[in-house]
PDB file of C-alpha atoms in Angstrom:
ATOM      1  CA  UNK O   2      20.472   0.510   5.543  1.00  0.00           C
ATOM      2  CA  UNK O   3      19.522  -1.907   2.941  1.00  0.00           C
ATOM      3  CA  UNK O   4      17.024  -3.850   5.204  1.00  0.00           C
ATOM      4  CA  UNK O   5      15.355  -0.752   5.974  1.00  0.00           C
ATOM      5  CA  UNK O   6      14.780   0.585   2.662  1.00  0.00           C
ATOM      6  CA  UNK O   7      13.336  -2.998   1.811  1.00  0.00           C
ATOM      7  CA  UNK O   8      11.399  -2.702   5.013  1.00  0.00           C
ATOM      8  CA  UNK O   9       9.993   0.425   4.406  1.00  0.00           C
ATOM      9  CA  UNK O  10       9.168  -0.474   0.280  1.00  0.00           C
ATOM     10  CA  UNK O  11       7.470  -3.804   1.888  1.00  0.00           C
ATOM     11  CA  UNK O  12       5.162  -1.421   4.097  1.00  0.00           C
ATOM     12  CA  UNK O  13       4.269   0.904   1.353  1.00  0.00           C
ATOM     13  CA  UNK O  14       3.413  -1.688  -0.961  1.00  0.00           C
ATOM     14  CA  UNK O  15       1.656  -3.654   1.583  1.00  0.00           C
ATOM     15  CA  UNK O  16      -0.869  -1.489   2.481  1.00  0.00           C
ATOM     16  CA  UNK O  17      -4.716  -1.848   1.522  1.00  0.00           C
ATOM     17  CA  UNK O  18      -7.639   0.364   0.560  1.00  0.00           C
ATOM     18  CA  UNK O  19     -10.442  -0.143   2.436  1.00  0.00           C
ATOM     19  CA  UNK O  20     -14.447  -0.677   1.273  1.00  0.00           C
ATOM     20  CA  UNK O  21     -17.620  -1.178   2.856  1.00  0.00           C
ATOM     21  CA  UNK O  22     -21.272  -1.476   1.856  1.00  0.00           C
ATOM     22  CA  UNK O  23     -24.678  -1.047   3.544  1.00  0.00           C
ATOM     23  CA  UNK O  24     -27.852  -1.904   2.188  1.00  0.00           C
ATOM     24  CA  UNK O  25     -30.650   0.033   2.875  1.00  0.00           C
ATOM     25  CA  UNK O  26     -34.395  -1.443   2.311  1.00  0.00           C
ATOM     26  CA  UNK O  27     -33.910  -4.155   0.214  1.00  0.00           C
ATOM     27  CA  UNK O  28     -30.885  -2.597  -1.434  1.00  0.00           C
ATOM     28  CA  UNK O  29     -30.190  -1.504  -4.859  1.00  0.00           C
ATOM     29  CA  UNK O  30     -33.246  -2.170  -7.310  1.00  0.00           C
ATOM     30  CA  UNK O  31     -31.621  -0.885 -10.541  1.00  0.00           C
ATOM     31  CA  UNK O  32     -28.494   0.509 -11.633  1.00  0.00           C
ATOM     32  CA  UNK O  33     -28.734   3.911 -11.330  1.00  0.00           C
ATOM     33  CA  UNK O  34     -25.326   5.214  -9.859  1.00  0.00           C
ATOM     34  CA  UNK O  35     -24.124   8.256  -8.426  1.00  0.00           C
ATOM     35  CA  UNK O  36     -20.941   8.499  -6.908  1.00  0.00           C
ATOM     36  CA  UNK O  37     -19.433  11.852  -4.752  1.00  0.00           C
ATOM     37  CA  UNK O  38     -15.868  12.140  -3.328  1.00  0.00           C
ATOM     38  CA  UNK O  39     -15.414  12.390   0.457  1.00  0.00           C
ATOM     39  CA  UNK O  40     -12.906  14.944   1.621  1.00  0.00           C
ATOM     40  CA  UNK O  41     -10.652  14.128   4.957  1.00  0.00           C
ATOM     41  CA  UNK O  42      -7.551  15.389   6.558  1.00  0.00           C
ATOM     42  CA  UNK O  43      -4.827  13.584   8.156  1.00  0.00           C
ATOM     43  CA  UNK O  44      -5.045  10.465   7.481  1.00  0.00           C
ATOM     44  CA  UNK O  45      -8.961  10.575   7.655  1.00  0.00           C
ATOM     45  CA  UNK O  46      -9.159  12.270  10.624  1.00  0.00           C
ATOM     46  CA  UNK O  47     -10.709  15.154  10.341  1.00  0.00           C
ATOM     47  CA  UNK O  48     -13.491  15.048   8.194  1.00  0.00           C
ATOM     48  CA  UNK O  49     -13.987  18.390   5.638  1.00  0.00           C
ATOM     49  CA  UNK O  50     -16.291  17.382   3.055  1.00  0.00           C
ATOM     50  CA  UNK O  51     -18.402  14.128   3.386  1.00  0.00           C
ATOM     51  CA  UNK O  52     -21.036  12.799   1.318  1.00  0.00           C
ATOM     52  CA  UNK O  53     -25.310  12.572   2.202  1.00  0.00           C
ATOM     53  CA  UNK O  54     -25.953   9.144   0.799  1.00  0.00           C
ATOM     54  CA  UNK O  55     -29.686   9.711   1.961  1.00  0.00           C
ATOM     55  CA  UNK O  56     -29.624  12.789  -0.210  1.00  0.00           C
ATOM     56  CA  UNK O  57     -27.343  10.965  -3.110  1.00  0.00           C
ATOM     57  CA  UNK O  58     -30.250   8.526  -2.862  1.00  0.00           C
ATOM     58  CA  UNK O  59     -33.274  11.044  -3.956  1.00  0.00           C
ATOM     59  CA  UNK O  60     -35.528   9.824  -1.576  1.00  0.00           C
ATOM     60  CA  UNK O  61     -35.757   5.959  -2.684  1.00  0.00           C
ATOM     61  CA  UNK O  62     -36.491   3.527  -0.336  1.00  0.00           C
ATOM     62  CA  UNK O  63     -34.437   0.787  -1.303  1.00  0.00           C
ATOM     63  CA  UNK O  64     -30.830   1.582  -2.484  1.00  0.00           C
ATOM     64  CA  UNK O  65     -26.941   0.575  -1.961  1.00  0.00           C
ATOM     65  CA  UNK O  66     -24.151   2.586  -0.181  1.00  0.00           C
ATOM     66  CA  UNK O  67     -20.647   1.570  -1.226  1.00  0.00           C
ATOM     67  CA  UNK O  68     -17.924   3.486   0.532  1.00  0.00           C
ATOM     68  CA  UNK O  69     -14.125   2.881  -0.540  1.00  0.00           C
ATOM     69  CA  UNK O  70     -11.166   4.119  -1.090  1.00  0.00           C
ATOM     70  CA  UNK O  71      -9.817   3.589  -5.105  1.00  0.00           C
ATOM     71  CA  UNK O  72      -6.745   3.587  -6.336  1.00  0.00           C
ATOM     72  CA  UNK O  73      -7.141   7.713  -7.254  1.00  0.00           C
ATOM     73  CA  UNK O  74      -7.770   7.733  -3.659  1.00  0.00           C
ATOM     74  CA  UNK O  75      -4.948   6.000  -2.302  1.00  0.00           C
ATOM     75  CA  UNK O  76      -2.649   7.932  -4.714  1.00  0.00           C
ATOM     76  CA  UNK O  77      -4.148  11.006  -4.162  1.00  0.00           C
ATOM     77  CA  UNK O  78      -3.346  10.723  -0.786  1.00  0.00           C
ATOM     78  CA  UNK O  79       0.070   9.196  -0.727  1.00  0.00           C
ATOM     79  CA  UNK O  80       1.030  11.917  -2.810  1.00  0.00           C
ATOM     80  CA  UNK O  81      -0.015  14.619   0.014  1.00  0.00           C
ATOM     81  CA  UNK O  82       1.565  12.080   2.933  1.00  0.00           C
ATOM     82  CA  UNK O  83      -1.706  11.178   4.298  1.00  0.00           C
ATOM     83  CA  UNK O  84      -2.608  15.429   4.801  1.00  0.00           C
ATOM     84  CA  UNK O  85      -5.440  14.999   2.364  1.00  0.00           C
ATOM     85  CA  UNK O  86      -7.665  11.658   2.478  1.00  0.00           C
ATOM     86  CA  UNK O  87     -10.333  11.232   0.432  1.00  0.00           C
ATOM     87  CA  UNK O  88     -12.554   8.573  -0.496  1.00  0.00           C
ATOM     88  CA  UNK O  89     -15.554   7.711  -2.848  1.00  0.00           C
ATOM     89  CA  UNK O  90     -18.898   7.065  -2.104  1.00  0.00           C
ATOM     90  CA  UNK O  91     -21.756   5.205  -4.777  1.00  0.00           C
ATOM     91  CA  UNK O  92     -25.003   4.981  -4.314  1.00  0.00           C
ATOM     92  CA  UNK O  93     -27.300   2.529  -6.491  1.00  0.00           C
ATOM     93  CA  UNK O  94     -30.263   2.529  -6.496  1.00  0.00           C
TER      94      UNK O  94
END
């Protein structure tokens, strides 16, 4: 019993949040930033509520897309067992 409750805090505390970035144009020019939550269910499966970076960008040409999920997220989630998933999005531009 021991080994599996050490197992299973090992697992929880191993786990990582996730980030990616894409760079559209020549990428961010400036620092303006605007950042949206995503909304998922199940572990990200279903997707409810996701973000329009295009549309976060205004129409500029060259700007930066950084997708990840924060701490908040993470928590956020853990706390509803993976039901609810979200993540944040920033766009710079």
């Amino acid at each position: 019993m021991k080994t599996m409750a050490v197992v299973f805090a090992a697992s929880m505390l191993l786990t990582s949040c996730y980030s990616y970035t894409s760079v559209v144009g020549n990428g961010a020019q400036g620092n303006n930033k605007t950042t949206k939550w995503n909304h998922y269910l199940i572990s990200g499966l279903a997707p409810i509520g996701v973000s329009d970076s295009k549309a976060m960008a205004k129409g500029a040409e060259n700007y930066t897309v950084h997708t990840r999920q924060t701490f908040v997220n993470g928590l956020v989630s853990a706390l509803t067992f993976g039901i609810y998933a979200p993540s944040t999005t920033t766009v710079t531009k």
